[in-house]
Coordinates of C-alpha atoms and ligand atoms in Angstrom, one line a residue:
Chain A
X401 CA 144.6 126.3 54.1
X402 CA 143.5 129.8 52.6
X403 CA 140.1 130.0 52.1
X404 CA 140.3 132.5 48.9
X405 CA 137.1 132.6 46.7
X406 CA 138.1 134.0 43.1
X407 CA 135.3 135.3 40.6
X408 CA 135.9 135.3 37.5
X409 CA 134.5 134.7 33.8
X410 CA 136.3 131.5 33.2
X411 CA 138.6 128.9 35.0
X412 CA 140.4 127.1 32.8
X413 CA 141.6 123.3 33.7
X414 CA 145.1 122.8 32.7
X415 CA 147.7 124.7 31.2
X416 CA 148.9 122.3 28.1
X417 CA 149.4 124.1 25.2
X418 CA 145.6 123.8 25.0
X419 CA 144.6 125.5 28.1
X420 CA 147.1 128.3 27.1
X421 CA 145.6 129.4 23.3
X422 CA 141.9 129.1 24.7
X423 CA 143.1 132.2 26.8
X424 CA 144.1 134.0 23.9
X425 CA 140.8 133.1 21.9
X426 CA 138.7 133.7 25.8
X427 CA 140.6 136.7 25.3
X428 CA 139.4 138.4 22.2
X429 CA 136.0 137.8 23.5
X430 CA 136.4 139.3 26.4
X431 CA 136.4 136.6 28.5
X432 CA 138.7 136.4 31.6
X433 CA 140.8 133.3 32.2
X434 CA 142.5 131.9 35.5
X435 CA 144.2 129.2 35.0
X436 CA 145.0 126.0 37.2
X437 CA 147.4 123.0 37.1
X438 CA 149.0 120.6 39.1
X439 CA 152.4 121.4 37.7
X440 CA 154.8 123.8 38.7
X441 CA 155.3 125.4 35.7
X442 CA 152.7 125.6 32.4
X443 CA 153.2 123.9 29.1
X444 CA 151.5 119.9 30.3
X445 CA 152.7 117.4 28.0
X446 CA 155.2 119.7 26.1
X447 CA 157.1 120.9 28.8
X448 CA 157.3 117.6 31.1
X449 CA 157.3 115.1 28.5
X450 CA 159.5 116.8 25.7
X451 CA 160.5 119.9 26.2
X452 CA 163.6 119.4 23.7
X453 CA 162.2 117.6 21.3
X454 CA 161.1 119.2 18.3
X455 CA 157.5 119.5 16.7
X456 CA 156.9 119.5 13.2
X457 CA 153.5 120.3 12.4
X458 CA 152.2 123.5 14.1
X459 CA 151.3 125.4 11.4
X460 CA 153.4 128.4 9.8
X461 CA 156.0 126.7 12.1
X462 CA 158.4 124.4 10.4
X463 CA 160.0 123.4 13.4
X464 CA 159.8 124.2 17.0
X465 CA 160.4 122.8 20.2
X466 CA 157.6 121.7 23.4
X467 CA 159.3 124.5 25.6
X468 CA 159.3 126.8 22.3
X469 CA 156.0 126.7 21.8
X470 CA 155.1 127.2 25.6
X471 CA 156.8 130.4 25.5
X472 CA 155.1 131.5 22.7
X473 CA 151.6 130.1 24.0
X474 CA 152.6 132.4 27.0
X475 CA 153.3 135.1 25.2
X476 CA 150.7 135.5 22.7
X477 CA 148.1 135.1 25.9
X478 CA 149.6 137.9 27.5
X479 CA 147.8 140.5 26.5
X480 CA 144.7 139.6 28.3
X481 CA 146.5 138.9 31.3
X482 CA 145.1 135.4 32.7
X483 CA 146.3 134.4 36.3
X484 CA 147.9 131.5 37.0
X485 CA 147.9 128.6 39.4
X486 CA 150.4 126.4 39.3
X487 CA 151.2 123.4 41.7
X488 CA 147.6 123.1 42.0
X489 CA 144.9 120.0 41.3
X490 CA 141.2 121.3 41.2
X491 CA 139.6 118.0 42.6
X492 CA 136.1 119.4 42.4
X493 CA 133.9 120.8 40.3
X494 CA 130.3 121.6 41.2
X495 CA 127.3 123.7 39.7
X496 CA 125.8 126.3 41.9
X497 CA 122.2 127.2 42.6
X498 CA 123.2 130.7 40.4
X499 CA 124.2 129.0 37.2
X500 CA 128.1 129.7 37.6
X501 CA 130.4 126.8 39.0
X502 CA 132.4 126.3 41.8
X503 CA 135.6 124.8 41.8
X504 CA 137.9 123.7 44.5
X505 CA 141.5 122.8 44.3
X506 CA 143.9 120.8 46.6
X507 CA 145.3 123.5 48.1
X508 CA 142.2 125.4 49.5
X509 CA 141.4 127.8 46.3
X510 CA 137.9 128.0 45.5
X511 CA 137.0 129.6 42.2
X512 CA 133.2 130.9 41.2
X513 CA 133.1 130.7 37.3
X514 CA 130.9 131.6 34.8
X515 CA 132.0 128.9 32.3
X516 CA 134.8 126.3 32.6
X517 CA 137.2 124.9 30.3
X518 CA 138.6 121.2 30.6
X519 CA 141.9 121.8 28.7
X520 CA 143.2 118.2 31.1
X521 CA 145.2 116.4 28.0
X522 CA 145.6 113.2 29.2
X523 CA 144.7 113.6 32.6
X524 CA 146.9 115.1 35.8
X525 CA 150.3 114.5 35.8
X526 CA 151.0 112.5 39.8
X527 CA 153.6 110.8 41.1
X528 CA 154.1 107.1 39.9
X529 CA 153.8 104.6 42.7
X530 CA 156.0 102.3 42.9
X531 CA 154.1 98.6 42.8
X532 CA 155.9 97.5 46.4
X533 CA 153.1 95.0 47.5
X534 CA 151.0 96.1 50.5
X535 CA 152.6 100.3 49.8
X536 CA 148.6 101.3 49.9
X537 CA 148.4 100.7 53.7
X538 CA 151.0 103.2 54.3
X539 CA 149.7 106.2 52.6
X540 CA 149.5 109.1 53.9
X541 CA 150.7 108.2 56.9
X542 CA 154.0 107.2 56.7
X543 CA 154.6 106.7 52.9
X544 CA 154.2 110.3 50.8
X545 CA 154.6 111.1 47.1
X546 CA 155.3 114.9 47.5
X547 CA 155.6 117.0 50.6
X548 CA 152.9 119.5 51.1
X549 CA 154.2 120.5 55.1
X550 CA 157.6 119.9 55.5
X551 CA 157.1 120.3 59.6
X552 CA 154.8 117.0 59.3
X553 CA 157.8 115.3 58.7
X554 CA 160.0 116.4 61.9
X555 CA 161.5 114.4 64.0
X556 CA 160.8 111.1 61.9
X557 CA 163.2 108.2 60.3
X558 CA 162.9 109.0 56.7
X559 CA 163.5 107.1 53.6
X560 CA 164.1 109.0 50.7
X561 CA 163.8 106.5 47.1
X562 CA 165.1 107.6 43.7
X563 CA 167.9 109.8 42.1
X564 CA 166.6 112.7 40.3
X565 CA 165.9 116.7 41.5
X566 CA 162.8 115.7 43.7
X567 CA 164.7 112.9 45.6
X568 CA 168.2 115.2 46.1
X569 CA 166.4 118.3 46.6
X570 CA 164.2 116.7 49.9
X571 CA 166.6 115.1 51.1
X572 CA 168.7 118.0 51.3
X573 CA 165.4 120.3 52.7
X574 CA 164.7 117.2 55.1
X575 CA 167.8 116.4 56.6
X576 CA 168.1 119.2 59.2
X577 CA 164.1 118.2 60.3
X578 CA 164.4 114.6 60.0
X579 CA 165.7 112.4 63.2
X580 CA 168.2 110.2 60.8
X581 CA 167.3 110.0 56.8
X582 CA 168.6 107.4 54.1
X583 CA 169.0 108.2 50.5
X584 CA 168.3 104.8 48.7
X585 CA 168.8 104.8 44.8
X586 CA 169.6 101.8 42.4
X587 CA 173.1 103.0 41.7
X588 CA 175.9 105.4 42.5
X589 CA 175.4 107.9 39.8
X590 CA 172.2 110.7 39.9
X591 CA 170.9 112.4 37.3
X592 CA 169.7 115.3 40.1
X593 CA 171.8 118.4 39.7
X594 CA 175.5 118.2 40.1
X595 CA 175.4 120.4 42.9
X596 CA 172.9 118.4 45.3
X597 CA 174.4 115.5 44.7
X598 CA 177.5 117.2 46.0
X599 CA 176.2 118.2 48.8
X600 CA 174.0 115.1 49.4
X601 CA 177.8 113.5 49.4
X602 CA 179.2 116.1 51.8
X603 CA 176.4 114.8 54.6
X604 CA 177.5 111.5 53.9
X605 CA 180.5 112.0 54.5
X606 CA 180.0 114.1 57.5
X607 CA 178.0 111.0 58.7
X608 CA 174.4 113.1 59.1
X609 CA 172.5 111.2 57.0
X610 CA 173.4 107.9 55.2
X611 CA 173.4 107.2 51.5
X612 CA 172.8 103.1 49.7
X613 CA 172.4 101.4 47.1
X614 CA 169.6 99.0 46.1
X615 CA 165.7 98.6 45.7
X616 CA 162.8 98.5 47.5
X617 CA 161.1 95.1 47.2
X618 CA 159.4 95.1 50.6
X619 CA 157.6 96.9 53.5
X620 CA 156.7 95.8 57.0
X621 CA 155.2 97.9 59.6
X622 CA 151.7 97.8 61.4
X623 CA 148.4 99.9 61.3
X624 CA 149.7 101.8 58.5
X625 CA 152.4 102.8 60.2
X626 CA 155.8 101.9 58.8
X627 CA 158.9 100.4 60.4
X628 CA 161.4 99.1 57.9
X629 CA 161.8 99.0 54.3
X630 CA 162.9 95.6 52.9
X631 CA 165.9 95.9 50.1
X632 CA 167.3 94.1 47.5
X633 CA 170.7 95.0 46.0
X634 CA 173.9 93.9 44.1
X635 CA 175.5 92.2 47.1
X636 CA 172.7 90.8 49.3
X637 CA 169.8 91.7 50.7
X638 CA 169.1 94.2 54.0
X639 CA 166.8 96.6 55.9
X640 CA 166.5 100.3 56.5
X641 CA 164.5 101.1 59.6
X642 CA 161.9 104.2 58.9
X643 CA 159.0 105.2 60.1
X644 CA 158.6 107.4 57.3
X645 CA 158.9 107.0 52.9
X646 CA 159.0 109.3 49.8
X647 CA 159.2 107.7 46.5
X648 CA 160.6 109.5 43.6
X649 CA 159.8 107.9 40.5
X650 CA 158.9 111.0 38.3
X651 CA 155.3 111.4 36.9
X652 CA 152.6 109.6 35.1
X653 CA 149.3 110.9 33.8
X654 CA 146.5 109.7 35.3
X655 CA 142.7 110.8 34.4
X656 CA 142.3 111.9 38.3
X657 CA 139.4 114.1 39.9
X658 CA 138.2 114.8 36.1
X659 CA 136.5 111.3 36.4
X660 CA 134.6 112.4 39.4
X661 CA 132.6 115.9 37.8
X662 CA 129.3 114.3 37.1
X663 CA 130.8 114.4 33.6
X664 CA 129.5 111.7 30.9
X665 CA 132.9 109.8 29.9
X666 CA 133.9 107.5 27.3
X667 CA 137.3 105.2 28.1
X668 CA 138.6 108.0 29.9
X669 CA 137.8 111.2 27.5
X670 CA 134.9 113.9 27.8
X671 CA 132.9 113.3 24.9
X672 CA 132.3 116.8 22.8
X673 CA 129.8 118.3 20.3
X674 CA 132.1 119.0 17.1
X675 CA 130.2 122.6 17.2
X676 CA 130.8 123.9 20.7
X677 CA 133.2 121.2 22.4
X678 CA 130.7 121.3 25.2
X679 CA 130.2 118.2 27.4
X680 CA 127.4 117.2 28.9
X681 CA 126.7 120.0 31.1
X682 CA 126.2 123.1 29.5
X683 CA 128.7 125.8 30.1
X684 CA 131.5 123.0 30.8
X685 CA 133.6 122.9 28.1
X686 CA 136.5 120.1 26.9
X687 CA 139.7 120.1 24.3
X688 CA 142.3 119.1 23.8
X689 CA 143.7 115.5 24.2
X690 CA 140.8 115.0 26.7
X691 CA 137.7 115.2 24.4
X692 CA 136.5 113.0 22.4
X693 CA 134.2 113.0 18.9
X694 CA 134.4 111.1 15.6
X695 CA 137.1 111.6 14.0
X696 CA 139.3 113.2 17.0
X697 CA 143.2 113.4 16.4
X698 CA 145.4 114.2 19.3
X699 CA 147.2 116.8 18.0
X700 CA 147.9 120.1 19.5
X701 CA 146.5 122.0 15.9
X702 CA 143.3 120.5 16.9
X703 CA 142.8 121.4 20.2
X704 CA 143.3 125.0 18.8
X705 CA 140.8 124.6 16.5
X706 CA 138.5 123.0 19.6
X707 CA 139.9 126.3 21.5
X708 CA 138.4 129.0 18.8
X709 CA 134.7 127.1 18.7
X710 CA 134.6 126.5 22.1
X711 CA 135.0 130.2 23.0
X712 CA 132.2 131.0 20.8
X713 CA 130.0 129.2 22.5
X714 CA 131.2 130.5 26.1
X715 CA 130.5 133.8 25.4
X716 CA 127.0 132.8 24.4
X717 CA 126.9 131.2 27.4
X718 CA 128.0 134.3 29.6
X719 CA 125.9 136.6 27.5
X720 CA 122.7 134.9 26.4
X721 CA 121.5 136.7 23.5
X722 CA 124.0 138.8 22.5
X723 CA 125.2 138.7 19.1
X724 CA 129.0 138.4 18.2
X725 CA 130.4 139.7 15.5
X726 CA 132.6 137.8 13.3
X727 CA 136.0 140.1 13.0
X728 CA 139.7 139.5 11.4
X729 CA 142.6 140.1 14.3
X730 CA 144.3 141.6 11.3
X731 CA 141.4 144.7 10.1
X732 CA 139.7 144.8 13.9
X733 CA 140.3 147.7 15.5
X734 CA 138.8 146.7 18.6
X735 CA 140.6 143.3 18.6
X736 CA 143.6 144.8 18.3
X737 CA 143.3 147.2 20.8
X738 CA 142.7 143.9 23.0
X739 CA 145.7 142.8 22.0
X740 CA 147.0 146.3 22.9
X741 CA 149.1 146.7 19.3
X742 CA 146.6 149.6 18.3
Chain B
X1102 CA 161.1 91.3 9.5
X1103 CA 161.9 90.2 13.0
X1104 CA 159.7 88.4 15.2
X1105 CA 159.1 88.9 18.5
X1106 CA 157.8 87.9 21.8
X1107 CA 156.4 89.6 24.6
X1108 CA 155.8 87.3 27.7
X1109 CA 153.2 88.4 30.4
X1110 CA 153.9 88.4 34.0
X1111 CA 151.2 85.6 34.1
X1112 CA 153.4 83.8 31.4
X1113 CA 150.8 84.1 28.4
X1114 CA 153.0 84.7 25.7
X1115 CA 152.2 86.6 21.8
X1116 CA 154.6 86.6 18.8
X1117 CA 154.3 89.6 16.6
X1118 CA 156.1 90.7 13.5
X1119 CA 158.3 93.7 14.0
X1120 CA 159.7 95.8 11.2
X1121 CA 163.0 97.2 10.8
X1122 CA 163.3 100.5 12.0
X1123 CA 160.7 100.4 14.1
X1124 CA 161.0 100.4 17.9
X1125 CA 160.2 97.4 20.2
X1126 CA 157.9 99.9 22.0
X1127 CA 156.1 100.8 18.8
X1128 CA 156.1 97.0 18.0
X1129 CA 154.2 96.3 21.0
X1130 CA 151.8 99.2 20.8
X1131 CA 150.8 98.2 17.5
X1132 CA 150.0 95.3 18.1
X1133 CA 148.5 96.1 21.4
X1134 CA 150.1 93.9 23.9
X1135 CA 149.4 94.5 27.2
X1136 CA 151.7 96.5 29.9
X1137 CA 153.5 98.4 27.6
X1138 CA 152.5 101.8 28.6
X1139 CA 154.9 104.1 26.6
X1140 CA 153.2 107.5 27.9
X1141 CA 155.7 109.8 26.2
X1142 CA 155.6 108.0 23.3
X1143 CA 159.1 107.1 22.5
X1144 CA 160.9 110.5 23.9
X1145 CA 163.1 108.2 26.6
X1146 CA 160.9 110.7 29.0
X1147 CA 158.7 108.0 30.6
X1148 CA 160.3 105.0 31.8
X1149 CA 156.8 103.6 31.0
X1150 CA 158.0 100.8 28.4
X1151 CA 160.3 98.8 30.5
X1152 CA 161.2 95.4 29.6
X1153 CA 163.3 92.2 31.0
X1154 CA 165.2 91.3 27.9
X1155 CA 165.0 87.1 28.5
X1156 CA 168.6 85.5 28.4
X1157 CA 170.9 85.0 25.4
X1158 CA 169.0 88.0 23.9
X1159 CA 171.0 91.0 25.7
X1160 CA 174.5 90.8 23.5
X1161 CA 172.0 91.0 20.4
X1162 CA 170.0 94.0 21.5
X1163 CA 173.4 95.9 23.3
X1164 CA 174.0 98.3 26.2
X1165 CA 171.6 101.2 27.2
X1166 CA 172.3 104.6 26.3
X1167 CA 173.5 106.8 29.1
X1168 CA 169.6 108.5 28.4
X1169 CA 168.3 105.1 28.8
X1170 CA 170.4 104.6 32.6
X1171 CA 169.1 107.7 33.5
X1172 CA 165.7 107.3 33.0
X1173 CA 165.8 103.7 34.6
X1174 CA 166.3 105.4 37.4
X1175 CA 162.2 105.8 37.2
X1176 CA 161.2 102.6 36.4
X1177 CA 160.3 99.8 39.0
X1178 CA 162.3 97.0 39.4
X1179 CA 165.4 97.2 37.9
X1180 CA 167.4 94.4 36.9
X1181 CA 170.5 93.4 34.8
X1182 CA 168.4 92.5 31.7
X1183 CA 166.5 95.5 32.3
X1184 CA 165.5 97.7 29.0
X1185 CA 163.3 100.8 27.5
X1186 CA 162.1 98.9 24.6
X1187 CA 161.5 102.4 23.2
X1188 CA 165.5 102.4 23.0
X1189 CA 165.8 99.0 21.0
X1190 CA 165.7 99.2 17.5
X1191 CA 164.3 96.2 15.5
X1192 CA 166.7 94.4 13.2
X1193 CA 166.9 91.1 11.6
X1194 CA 169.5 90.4 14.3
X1195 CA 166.9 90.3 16.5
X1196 CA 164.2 87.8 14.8
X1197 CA 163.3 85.6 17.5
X1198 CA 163.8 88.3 20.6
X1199 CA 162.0 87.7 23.6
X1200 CA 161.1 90.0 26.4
X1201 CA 159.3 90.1 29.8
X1202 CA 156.7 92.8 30.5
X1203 CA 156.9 93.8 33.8
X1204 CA 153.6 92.6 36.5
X1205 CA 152.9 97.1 35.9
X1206 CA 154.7 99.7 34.7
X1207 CA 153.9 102.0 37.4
Ligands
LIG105 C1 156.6 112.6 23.2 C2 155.4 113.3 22.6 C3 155.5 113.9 21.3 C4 154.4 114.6 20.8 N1 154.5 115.2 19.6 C5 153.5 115.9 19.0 C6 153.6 116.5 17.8 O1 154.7 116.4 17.1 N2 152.6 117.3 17.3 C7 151.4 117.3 18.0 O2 150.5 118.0 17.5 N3 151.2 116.7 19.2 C8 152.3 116.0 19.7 N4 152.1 115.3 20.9 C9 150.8 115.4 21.6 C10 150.6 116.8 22.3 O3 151.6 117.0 23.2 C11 149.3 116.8 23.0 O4 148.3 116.7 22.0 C12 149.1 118.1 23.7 O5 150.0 118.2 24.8 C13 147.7 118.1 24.3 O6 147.5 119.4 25.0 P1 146.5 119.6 26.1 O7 146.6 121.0 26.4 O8 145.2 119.1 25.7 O9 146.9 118.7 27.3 P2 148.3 118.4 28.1 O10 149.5 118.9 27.3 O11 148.2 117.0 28.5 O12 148.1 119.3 29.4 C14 147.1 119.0 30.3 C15 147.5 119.7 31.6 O13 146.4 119.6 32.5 C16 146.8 119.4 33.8 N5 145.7 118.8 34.6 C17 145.0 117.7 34.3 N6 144.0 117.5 35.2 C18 144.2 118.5 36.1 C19 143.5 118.8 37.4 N7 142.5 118.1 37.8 N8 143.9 119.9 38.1 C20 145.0 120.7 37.6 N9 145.6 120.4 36.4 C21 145.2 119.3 35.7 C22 148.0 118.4 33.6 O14 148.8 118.4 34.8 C23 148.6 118.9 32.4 O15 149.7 119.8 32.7 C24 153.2 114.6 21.5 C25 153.1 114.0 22.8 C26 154.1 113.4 23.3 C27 154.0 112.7 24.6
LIG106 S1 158.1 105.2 25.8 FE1 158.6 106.6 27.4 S2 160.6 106.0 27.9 FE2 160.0 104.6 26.4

């Protein structure tokens, strides 16, 4: 693992569409953002859950859709040219002895920041686990939800489960490591690209790796260590021998390290001021779908509105003392040389 | 007005009153019966709603989409019977529909 340490004004926890206008209003205050999430691309609940689907009620835009108004998130942030991290869970969060906080993410980054920003909507998005009986045991040892080092995994019996891009695309990656490796889905059609499943069908057929059809119900093995996955399908019941298993049931938003900050929470959510969206540390700010006040709606026009207080109070916070001055992005000449259109 | 039933894994069983027009999912989520997750709200995106449509009921309710298959493909479990109840629409045809909740969603 790198061992980077990043210093910068403010880390920002998420990259919903949240996450991505509090750079914009960081931004005009001369704040500097890096961003984190655990996804591989930014947008949270907009791009992974409906990226198609239209919205009706961001302001001054009658219709629009969750990838839409990603790119336009994106866009209008550009100006003040936030870094992003994507694939990336920040598991913890501490304060240091200086005032500014540390952060630490899953794949060895460690941020100092002057303020940060909980933008976590409705927690991380992680992989669903299937509710086999007795699957816990096997973690992390022989059963995985992603792959983080694909040379871990050489040499073994693996069982790839499920039938969309994450399943197709390791067990094409895999296949050349792995010792023998079964695709198991719960029917003959995928909805993973055309083109992996074609070639998922070409090794088939070339016998280098096997492909059936059915579902997990079962798992025997000892110490952790797995030896054969019990099935259940159409015609009958059977085994697949593996000493190694990666589910592929897509994603599911769970609340995740955010729990662990020292943060006061309330079923789940970071309870806010309604002035400052601050939680119970000062400097740590939340909005978004993860706060919580009377009266909070989770809609994305809110946690806009959360994004514009809350940046307020962070540059208080960064310069104690210092007076800000109220200005129009239309008449300021210094906000719009920011925003680099002057 | 439709009613219908969700049964628990444990067998505890609660009759609501669905609307027409409405979604099963919805149904179940506002009357806040337990194990119907529906993360994504309704967007077929989720595979968090799944249901075991109980026998005698699956004519009435019909065939998935070819959305619906697909995202099965994520959900736990899956059986003949098996449903998104975000997909069914509630209709007086179906007054009197039971489903299973599954033991958990994910
Ligand atoms: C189907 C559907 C339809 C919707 N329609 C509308 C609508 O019409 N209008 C409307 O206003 N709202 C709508 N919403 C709600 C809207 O999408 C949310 O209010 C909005 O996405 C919240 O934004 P956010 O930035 O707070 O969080 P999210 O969009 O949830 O993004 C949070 C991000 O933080 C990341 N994250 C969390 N914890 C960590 C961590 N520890 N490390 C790294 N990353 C982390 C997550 O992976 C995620 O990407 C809809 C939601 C759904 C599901
Ligand atoms: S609510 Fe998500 S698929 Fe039905």
């Amino acid at each position: 693992m790198s061992e980077e340490v990043i210093s910068t004004d403010a880390v920002i926890v998420g990259a919903g569409p949240c996450g991505l206008f509090a750079i914009f209003e960081l931004g005009l205050l001369d704040i500097k953002c890096h961003v984190v999430d655990i996804l591989d691309r930014p947008g949270g609940q907009c791009a992974e859950l409906y990226p198609e689907k239209p919205i009706y009620d961001i302001p001054a835009l009658p219709i629009v859709t969750g990838s839409e108004l990603t790119h336009r998130l994106l866009d209008q942030a550009k100006p003040f040219k936030p870094e992003y991290h994507f694939n990336q869970m920040v598991t913890e969060l501490r304060k240091l002895d200086d005032g500014k906080f540390e952060l630490k993410t899953d794949g060895g980054i460690v941020f100092h920041a002057k303020v940060v920003v909980i933008a976590a909507g409705g927690g991380s998005f992680q992989p669903k686990k299937p509710p086999i009986p007795g699957i816990d045991a096997y973690e992390g040892q022989s059963v995985f939800y992603s792959v983080k080092k694909m040379e871990a995994l050489r040499g073994r019996d693996i069982l790839i489960v499920g039938g969309g891009d994450s399943a197709l695309d390791w067990t094409l990656n895999l296949q050349p490591i792995a010792n023998s490796l079964t695709l198991l889905h719960r029917r003959d059609d995928f909805r993973a690209a055309p083109d992996s499943v074609k070639k998922m069908r070409e090794l088939v057929a070339a016998g280098k790796m096997q492909l059936k059809l059915g579902q997990v119900t079962g798992l025997t093995g000892d110490n952790g260590v797995l030896a054969s996955a019990q099935v259940k399908s159409t015609d009958g019941n059977f085994n697949i021998a593996a000493n190694t298993m990666l589910p592929f049931f897509g994603l599911t938003m769970k609340l995740g390290p955010v729990a662990e900050w020292g943060l006061n929470l309330h079923e789940n959510l970071v309870p806010v001021d309604t002035a400052k969206f601050e939680t119970s540390t000062q400097g740590i700010f939340a909005i978004g779908d993860i706060n919580t006040y009377p009266g909070k709606l989770k809609l994305i026009l809110s946690g806009f509105h959360e994004a514009a207080l809350m940046a307020q109070e962070a540059f208080h916070h960064i310069h104690p003392g210092e007076r800000l001055l109220f200005q129009y992005t239309t008449s300021s000449s210094s906000l719009q040389k920011k925003l680099g259109v002057a | 007005m439709a009613k219908i039933t969700f049964i628990q894994h444990n067998g505890t069983e609660q009759t609501v009153d669905g609307q027409a027009g409405m979604t099963v999912m919805e149904t179940a989520v506002k009357n806040m019966v337990p194990g119907i997750d529906a993360d994504c709200g309704g967007a077929c995106a989720c595979a968090t709603c799944h249901v075991y449509v109980e026998p005698g009921w699956l004519e009435k309710t019909g065939p998935r989409n070819p959305m619906e298959e697909d995202m099965l493909d994520f959900a736990f479990d899956v059986r003949d019977e098996s449903r998104l109840s975000c997909q069914i629409k509630v209709s007086d045809v179906l007054d009197g529909l039971r489903v299973r909740v599954p033991e958990k969603q994910f």
